[in-house]
Short mmCIF file of C-alpha atoms and ligand atoms in Angstrom, two decimals:
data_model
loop_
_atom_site.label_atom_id
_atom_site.label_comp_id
_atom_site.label_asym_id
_atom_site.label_seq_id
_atom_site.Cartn_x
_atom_site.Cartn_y
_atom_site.Cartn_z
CA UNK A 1 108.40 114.69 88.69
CA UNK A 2 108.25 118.27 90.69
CA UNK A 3 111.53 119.51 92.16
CA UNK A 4 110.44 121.40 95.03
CA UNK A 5 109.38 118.79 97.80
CA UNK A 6 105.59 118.53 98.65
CA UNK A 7 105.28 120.35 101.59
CA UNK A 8 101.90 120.69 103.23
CA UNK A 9 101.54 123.87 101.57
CA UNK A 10 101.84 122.88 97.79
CA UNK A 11 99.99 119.46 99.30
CA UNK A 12 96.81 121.48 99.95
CA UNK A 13 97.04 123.98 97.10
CA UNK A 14 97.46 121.35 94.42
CA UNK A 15 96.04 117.94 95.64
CA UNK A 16 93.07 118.62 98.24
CA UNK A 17 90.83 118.85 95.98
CA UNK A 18 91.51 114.96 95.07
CA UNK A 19 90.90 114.04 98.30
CA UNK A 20 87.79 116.42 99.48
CA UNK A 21 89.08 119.60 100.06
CA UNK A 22 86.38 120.11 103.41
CA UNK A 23 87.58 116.60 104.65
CA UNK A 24 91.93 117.81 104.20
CA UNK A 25 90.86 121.02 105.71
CA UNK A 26 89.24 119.68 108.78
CA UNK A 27 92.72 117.52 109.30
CA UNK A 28 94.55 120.78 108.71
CA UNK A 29 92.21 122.35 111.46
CA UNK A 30 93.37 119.85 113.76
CA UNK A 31 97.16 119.97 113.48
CA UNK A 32 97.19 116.65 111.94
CA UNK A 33 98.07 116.96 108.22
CA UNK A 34 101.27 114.77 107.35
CA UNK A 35 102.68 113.91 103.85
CA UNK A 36 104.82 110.84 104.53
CA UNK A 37 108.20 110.89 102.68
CA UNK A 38 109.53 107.39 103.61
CA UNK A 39 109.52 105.06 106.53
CA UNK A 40 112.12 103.13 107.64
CA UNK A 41 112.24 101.05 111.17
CA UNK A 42 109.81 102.89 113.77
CA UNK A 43 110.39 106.43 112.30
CA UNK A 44 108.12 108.04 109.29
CA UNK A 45 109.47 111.18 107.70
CA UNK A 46 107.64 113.61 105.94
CA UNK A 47 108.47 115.80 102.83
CA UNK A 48 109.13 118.29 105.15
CA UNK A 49 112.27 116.53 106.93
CA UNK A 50 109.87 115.90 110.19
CA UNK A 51 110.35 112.68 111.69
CA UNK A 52 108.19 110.99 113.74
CA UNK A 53 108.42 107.91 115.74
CA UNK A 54 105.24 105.26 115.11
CA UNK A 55 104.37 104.25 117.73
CA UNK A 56 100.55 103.66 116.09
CA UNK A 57 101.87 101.86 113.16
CA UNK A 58 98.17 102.13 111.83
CA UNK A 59 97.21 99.83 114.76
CA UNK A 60 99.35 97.05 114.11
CA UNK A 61 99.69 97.01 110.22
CA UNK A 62 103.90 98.37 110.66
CA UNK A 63 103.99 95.69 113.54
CA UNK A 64 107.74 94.54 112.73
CA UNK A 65 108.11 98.42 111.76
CA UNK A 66 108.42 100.06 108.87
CA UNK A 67 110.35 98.55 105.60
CA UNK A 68 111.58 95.84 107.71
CA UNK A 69 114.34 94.70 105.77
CA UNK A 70 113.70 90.74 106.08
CA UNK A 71 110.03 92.05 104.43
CA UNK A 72 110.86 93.79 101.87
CA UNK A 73 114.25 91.53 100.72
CA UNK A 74 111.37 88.62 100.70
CA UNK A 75 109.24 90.44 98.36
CA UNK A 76 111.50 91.48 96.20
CA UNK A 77 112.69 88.11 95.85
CA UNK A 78 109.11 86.81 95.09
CA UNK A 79 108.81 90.03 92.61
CA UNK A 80 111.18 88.24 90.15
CA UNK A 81 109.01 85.29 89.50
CA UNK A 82 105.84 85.43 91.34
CA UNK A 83 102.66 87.70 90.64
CA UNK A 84 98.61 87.68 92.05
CA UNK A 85 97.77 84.54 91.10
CA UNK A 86 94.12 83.30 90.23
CA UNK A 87 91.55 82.76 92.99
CA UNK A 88 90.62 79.71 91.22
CA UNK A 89 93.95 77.52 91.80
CA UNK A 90 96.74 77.39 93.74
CA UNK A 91 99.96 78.12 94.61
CA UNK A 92 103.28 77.10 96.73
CA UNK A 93 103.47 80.49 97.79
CA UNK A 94 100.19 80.21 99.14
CA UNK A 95 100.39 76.53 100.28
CA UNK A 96 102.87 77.85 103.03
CA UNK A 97 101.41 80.98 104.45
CA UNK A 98 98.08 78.55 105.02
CA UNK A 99 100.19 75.60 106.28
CA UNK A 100 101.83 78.78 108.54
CA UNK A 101 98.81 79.78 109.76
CA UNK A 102 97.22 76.20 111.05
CA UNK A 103 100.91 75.60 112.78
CA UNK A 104 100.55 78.59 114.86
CA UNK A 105 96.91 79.13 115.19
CA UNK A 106 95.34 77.55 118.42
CA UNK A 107 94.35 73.80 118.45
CA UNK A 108 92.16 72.62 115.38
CA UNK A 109 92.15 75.73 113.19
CA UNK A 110 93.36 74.38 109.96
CA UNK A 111 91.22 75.68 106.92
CA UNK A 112 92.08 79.00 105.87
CA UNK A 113 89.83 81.63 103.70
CA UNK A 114 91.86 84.17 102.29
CA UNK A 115 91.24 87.99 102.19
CA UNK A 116 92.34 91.22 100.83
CA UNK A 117 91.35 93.56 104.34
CA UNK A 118 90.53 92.85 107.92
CA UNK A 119 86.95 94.02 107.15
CA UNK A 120 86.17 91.58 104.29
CA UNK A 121 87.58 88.76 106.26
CA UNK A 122 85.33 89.83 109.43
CA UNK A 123 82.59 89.77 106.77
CA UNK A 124 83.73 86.21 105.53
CA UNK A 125 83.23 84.44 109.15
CA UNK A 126 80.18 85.94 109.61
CA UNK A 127 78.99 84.92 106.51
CA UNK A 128 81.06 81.24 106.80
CA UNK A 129 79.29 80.96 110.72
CA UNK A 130 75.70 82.04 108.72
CA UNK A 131 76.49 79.26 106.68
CA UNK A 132 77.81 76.61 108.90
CA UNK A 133 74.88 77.02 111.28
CA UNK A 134 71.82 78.02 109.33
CA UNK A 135 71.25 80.62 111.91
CA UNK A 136 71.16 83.93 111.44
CA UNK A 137 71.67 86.37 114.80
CA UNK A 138 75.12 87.11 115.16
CA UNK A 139 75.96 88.68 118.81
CA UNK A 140 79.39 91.21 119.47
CA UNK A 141 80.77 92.62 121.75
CA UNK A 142 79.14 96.59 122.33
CA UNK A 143 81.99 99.64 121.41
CA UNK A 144 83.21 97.17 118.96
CA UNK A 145 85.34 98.02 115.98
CA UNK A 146 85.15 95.45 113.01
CA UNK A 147 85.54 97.43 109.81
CA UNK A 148 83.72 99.07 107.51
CA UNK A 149 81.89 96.72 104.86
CA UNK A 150 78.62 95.56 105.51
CA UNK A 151 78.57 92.82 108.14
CA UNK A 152 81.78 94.64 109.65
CA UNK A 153 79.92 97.52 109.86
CA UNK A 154 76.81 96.23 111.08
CA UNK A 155 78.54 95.55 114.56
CA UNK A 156 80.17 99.15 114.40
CA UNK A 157 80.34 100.72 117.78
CA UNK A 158 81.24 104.70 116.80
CA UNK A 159 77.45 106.05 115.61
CA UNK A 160 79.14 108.55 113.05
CA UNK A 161 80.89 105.79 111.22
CA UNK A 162 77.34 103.84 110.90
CA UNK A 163 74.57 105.96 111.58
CA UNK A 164 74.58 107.64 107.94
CA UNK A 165 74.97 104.26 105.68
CA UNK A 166 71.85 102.78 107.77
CA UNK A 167 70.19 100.62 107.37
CA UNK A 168 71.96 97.95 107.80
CA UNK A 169 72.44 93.93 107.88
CA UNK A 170 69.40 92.43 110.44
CA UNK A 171 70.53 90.43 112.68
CA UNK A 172 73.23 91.90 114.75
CA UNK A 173 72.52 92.50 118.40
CA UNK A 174 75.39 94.04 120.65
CA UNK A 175 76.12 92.51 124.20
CA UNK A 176 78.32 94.09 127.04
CA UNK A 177 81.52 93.39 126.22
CA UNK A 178 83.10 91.28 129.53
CA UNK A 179 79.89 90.18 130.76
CA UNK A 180 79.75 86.67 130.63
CA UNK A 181 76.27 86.65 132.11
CA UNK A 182 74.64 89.43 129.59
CA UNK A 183 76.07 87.25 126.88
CA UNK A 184 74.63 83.83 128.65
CA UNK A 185 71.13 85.75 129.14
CA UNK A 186 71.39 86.93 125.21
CA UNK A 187 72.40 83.82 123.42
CA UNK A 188 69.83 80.91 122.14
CA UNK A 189 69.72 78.30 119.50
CA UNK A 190 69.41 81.15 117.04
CA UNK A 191 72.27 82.46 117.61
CA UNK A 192 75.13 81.98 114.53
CA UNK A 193 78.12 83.41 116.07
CA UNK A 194 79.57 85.66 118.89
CA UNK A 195 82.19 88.16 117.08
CA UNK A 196 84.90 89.59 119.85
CA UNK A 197 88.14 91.20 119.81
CA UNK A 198 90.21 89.93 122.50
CA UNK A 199 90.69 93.30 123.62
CA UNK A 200 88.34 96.20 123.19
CA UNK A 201 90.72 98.34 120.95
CA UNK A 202 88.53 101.36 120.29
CA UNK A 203 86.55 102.30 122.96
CA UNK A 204 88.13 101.65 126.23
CA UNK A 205 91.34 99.47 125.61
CA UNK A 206 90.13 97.06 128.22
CA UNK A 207 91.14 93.32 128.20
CA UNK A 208 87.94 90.89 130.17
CA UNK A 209 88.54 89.14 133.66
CA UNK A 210 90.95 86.06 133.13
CA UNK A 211 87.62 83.37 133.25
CA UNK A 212 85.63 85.63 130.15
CA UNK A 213 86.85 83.68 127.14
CA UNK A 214 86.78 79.98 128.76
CA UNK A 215 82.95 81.00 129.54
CA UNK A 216 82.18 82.65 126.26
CA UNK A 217 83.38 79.43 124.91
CA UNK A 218 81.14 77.37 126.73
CA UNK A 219 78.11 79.11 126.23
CA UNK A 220 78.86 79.09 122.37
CA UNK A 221 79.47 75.32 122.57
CA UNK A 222 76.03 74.34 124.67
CA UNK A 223 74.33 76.64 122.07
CA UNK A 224 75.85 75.50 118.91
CA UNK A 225 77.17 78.95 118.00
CA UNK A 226 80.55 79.76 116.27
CA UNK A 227 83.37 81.64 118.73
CA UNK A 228 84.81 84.62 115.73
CA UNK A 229 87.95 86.12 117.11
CA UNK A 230 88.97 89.51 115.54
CA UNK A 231 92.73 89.62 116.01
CA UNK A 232 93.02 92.18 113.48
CA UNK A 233 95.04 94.30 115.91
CA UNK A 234 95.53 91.58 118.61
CA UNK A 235 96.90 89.50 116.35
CA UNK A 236 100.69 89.36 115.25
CA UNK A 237 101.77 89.23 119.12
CA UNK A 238 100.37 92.29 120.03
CA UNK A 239 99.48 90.79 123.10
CA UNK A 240 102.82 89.22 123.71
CA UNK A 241 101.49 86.42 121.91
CA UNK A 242 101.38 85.35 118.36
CA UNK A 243 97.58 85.20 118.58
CA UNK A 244 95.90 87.62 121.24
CA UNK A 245 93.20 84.98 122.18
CA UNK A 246 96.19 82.64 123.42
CA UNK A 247 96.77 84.65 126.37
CA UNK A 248 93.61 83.23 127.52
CA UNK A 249 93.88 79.58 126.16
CA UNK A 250 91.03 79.26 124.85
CA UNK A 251 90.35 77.71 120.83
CA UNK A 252 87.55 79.56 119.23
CA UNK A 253 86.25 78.55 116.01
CA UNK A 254 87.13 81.33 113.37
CA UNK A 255 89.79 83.42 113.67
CA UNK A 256 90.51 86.55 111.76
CA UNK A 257 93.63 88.21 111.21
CA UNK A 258 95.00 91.33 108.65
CA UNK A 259 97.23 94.57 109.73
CA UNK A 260 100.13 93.37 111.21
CA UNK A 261 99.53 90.05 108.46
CA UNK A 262 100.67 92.67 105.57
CA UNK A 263 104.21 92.75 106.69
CA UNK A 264 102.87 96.50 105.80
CA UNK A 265 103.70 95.99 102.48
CA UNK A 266 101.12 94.41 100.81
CA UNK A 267 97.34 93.87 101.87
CA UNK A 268 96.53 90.47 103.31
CA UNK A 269 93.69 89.53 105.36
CA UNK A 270 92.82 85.79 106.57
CA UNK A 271 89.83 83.62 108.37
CA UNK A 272 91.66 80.49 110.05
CA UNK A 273 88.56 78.16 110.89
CA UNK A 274 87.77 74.41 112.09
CA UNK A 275 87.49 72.54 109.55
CA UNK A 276 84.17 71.52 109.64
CA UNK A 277 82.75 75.19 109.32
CA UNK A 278 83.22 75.30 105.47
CA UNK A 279 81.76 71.60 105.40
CA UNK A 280 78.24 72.97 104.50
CA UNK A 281 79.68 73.98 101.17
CA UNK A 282 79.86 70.63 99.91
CA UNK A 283 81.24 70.28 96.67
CA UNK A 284 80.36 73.90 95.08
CA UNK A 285 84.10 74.92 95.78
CA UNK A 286 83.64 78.68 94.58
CA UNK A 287 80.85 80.26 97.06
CA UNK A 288 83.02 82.99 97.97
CA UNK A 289 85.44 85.09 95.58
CA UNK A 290 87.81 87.79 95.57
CA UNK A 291 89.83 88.60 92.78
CA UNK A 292 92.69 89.69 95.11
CA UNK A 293 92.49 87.40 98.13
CA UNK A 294 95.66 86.67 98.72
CA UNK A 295 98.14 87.27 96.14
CA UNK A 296 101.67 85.09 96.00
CA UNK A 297 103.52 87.82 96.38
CA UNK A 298 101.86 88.87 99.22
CA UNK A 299 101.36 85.25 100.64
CA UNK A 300 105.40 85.50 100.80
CA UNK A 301 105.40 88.85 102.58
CA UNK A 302 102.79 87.29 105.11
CA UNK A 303 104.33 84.01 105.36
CA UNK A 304 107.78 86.10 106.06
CA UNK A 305 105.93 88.35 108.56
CA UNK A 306 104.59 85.48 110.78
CA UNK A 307 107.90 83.86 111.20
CA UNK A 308 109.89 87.54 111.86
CA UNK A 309 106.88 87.82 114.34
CA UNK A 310 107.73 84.61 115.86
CA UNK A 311 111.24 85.37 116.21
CA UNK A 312 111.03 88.83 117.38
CA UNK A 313 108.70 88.22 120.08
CA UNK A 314 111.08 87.45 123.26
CA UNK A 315 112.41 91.02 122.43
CA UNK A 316 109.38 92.86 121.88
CA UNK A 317 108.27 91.43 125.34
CA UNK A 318 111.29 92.06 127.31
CA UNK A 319 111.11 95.90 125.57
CA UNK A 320 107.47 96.14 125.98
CA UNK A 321 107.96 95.86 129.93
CA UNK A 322 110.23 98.68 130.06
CA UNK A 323 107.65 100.38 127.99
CA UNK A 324 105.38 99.72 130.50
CA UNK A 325 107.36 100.99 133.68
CA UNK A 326 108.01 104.48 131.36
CA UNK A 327 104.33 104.42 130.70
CA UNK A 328 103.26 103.80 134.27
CA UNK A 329 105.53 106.46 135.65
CA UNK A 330 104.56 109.31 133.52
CA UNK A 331 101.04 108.40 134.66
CA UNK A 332 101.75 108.48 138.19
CA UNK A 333 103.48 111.89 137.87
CA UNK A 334 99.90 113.28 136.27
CA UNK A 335 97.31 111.58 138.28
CA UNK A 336 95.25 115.21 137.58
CA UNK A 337 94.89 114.01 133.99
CA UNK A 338 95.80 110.28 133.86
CA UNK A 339 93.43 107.75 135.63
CA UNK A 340 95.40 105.17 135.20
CA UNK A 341 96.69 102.50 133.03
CA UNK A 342 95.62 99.64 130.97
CA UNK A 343 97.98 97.15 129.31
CA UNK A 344 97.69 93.46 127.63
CA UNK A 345 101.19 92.85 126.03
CA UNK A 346 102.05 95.31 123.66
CA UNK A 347 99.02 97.53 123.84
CA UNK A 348 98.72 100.18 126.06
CA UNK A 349 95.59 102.25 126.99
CA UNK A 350 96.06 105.75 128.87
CA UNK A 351 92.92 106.32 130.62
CA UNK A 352 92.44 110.32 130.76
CA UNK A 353 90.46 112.27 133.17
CA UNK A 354 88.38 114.29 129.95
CA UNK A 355 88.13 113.81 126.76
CA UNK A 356 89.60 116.82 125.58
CA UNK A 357 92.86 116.25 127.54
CA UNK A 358 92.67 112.86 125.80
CA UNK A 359 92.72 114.12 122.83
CA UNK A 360 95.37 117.18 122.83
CA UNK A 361 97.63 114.49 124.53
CA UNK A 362 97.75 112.13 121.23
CA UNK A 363 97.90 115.77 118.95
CA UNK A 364 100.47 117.11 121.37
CA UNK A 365 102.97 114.16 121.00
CA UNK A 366 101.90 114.50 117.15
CA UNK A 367 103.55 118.04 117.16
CA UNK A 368 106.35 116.65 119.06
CA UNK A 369 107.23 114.26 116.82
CA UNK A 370 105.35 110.84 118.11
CA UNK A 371 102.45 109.33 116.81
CA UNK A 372 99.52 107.80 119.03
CA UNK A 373 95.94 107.10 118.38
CA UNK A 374 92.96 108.20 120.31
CA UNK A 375 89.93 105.99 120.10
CA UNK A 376 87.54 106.73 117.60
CA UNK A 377 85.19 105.93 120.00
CA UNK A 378 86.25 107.51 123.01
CA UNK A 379 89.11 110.35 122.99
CA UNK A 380 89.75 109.81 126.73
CA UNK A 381 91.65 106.88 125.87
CA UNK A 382 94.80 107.17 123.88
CA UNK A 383 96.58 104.09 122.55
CA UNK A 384 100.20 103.22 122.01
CA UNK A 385 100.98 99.80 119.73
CA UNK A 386 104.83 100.11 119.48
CA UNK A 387 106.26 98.32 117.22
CA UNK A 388 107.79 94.96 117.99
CA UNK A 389 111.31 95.93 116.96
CA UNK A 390 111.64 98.50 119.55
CA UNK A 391 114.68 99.48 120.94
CA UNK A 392 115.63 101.47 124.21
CA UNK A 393 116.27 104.69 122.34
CA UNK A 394 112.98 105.14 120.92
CA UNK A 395 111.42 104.36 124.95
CA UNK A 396 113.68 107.37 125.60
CA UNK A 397 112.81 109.14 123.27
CA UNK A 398 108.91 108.70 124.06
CA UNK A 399 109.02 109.13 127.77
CA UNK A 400 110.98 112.89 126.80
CA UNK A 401 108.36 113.82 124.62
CA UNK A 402 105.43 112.35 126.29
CA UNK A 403 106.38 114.08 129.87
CA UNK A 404 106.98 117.25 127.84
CA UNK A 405 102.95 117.14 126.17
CA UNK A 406 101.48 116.23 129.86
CA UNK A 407 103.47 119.11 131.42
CA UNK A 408 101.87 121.14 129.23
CA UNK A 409 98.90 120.06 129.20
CA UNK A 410 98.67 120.37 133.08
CA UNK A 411 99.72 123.71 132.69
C1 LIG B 1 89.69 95.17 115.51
C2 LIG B 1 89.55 95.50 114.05
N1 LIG B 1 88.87 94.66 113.24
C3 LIG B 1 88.73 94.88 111.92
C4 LIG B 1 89.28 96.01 111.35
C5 LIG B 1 89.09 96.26 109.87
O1 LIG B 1 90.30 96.08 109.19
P1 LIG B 1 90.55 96.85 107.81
O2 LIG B 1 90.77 98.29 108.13
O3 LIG B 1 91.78 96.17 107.23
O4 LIG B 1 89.37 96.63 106.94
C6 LIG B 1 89.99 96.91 112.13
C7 LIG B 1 90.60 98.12 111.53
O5 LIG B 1 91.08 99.01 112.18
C8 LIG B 1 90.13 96.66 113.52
O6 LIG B 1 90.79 97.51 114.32
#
């Protein structure tokens, strides 16, 4: 061990390299270069004494915060007798967390298909929806964000994150997200599954007219194609619900879930399907593998994490609407750069005038001490996904700091 904290400086001179030294530079360039120290509730510090209040939480994966002490005293509990596993049997540990999951999941999901990452779970359904159908096309929603592996990928909105690994898996074909009609002119009997998030997280924020989901439904149904939620960041009561896609009532037939799952302290991912989707596998039990799906220790941090979630969420809703009156007022003080407003729950979407102004609003608040996320896939729209332990203080503390960036910005 070095005495002398890792500042950015030493950071760069001694480590870049590790990590691409063009690729640290460019994060330097921007004002964005952090070397986390320790988290602990919503706050990160850095090795510099800098704290900053998360209100990004890496989309949802710090949902319940950081460290949350309920978290961590669970997994150091399971630490004393429990380790990974083996894909090939079971566990009580993992008997739970699955049990968990089909209690709280929407109507008949039951059968679970563990998973290390949201983007090898997305992967899984489509694969699992190939399967169950014999059909290949699968349709998503267009400005979509799935991951990065290859069927996650192959529905990838942002062109820089796909264009240079092309090509890709055949078969995908993007539809207007919202458009219940687009989707009814685009789906057929050849059509496996229709992938959505239940909000559009990375390009525009935007949640679909009340009816969308009941219709999507439908049309999957009369076709014979599989409904795949991604509740990655949905998921975990983002929306004010444990599962986004219950804020519209509607049952689809795989749903995928990982971030907030973690606890954010140990990867998870998860598929919760029907049970009749993994009926085409008959009685050749091992057709998918991953040596890390789901670890015991990590089924106890997820297991723990659902039921704080459950808990927690009558606060995080009665927080997240003063949230939302702090968030609408700063945007009707700066109607010259803020549009307006979107918000499901416990996700908020600033819709900016430019780009640019976009953009130095989420690296303003960074230098302020708050963190934000723009969308990959449009900078104009900033994100906020507090996290579900919030407290009044931290709203405080975000409405100074945000009302400080915009002043300058309109300056
Ligand atoms: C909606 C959505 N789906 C899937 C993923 C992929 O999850 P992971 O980064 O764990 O692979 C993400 C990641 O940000 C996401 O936002």
């Amino acid at each position: 061990m070095n005495d002398t904290p890792l500042d950015r400086k030493r950071f760069v001179e001694r480590y870049a390299r590790f990590f691409g030294r063009e690729r640290v530079a460019a994060i330097e360039r921007l004002g964005y270069l952090m070397v986390e120290a320790s988290g602990e509730g919503p706050y990160i510090t850095d090795t510099e004494g800098r704290r900053f209040l998360d209100l990004w939480g890496v989309g949802g994966v710090h949902g319940l915060g950081h460290r949350h002490p309920v978290l961590v005293a669970a997994m150091t509990e399971a630490l004393r007798t429990e380790d990974f596993g083996s894909l090939f049997h079971f566990s009580e540990a993992k008997a739970r967390l699955a049990e968990t999951l089909a209690r709280t999941t929407p109507g008949r999901l039951e059968v679970t298909w563990p998973a290390v990452t949201g983007s090898e779970a997305i992967d899984q359904a489509c694969k699992l929806a190939r399967g169950a159908t014999g059909r290949s096309q699968i349709l998503h929603g267009d400005h979509g964000y799935h991951g990065v592996t290859g069927f996650a990928l192959s529905m990838m909105g942002s062109p820089s994150m796909r264009a240079w690994a092309e090509p890709l898996i055949p078969d995908f074909q993007a539809v207007p997200y919202g458009d219940a009609s687009a989707l009814a002119s685009a789906i057929s009997e050849r059509t496996a599954a229709v992938v959505l998030e239940p909000v559009r997280t990375d390009y525009d924020g935007r949640a679909p007219d009340p009816g969308y989901f009941a219709e999507v439904r439908r049309l999957c149904d009369a076709h014979g194609a599989k409904l795949v939620v991604d509740e990655v960041v949905t998921g975990m009561g983002r929306l004010g619900h444990l599962w986004g896609i219950d804020h519209w009532g509607v049952e689809p037939d795989l749903l995928v879930t990982a971030k907030g799952f973690s606890g954010g302290l140990y990867p998870m991912a998860a598929v919760v399907m029907r049970p009749e989707v993994l009926a085409f596998w008959g009685d050749d039990p091992y057709r998918i593998i991953s040596s890390y799906a789901w670890s015991n220790v990590g089924a106890v941090v997820s297991r723990t994490a659902v039921e704080e979630t459950e808990r927690i969420l009558p606060h995080a809703c009665a927080m997240g609407d003063r949230l939302g009156r702090v968030v609408e007022e700063l945007a009707g003080r700066h109607p010259a750069l803020v549009r307006g407003v979107r918000r499901t729950g416990l996700l908020w979407a600033l819709d900016f005038r430019d780009e640019m102004a976009g953009a130095f609003f989420v690296l303003g608040l960074f230098q302020r001490g708050v963190i934000v996320v723009a969308s990959a896939q449009n900078l104009a729209v900033p994100k906020l996904y507090p996290p579900l332990i919030l407290e009044d203080e931290q709203i405080a503390e975000f409405a100074e700091k945000a009302e400080d960036t915009l002043r300058a910005l309109a300056g």
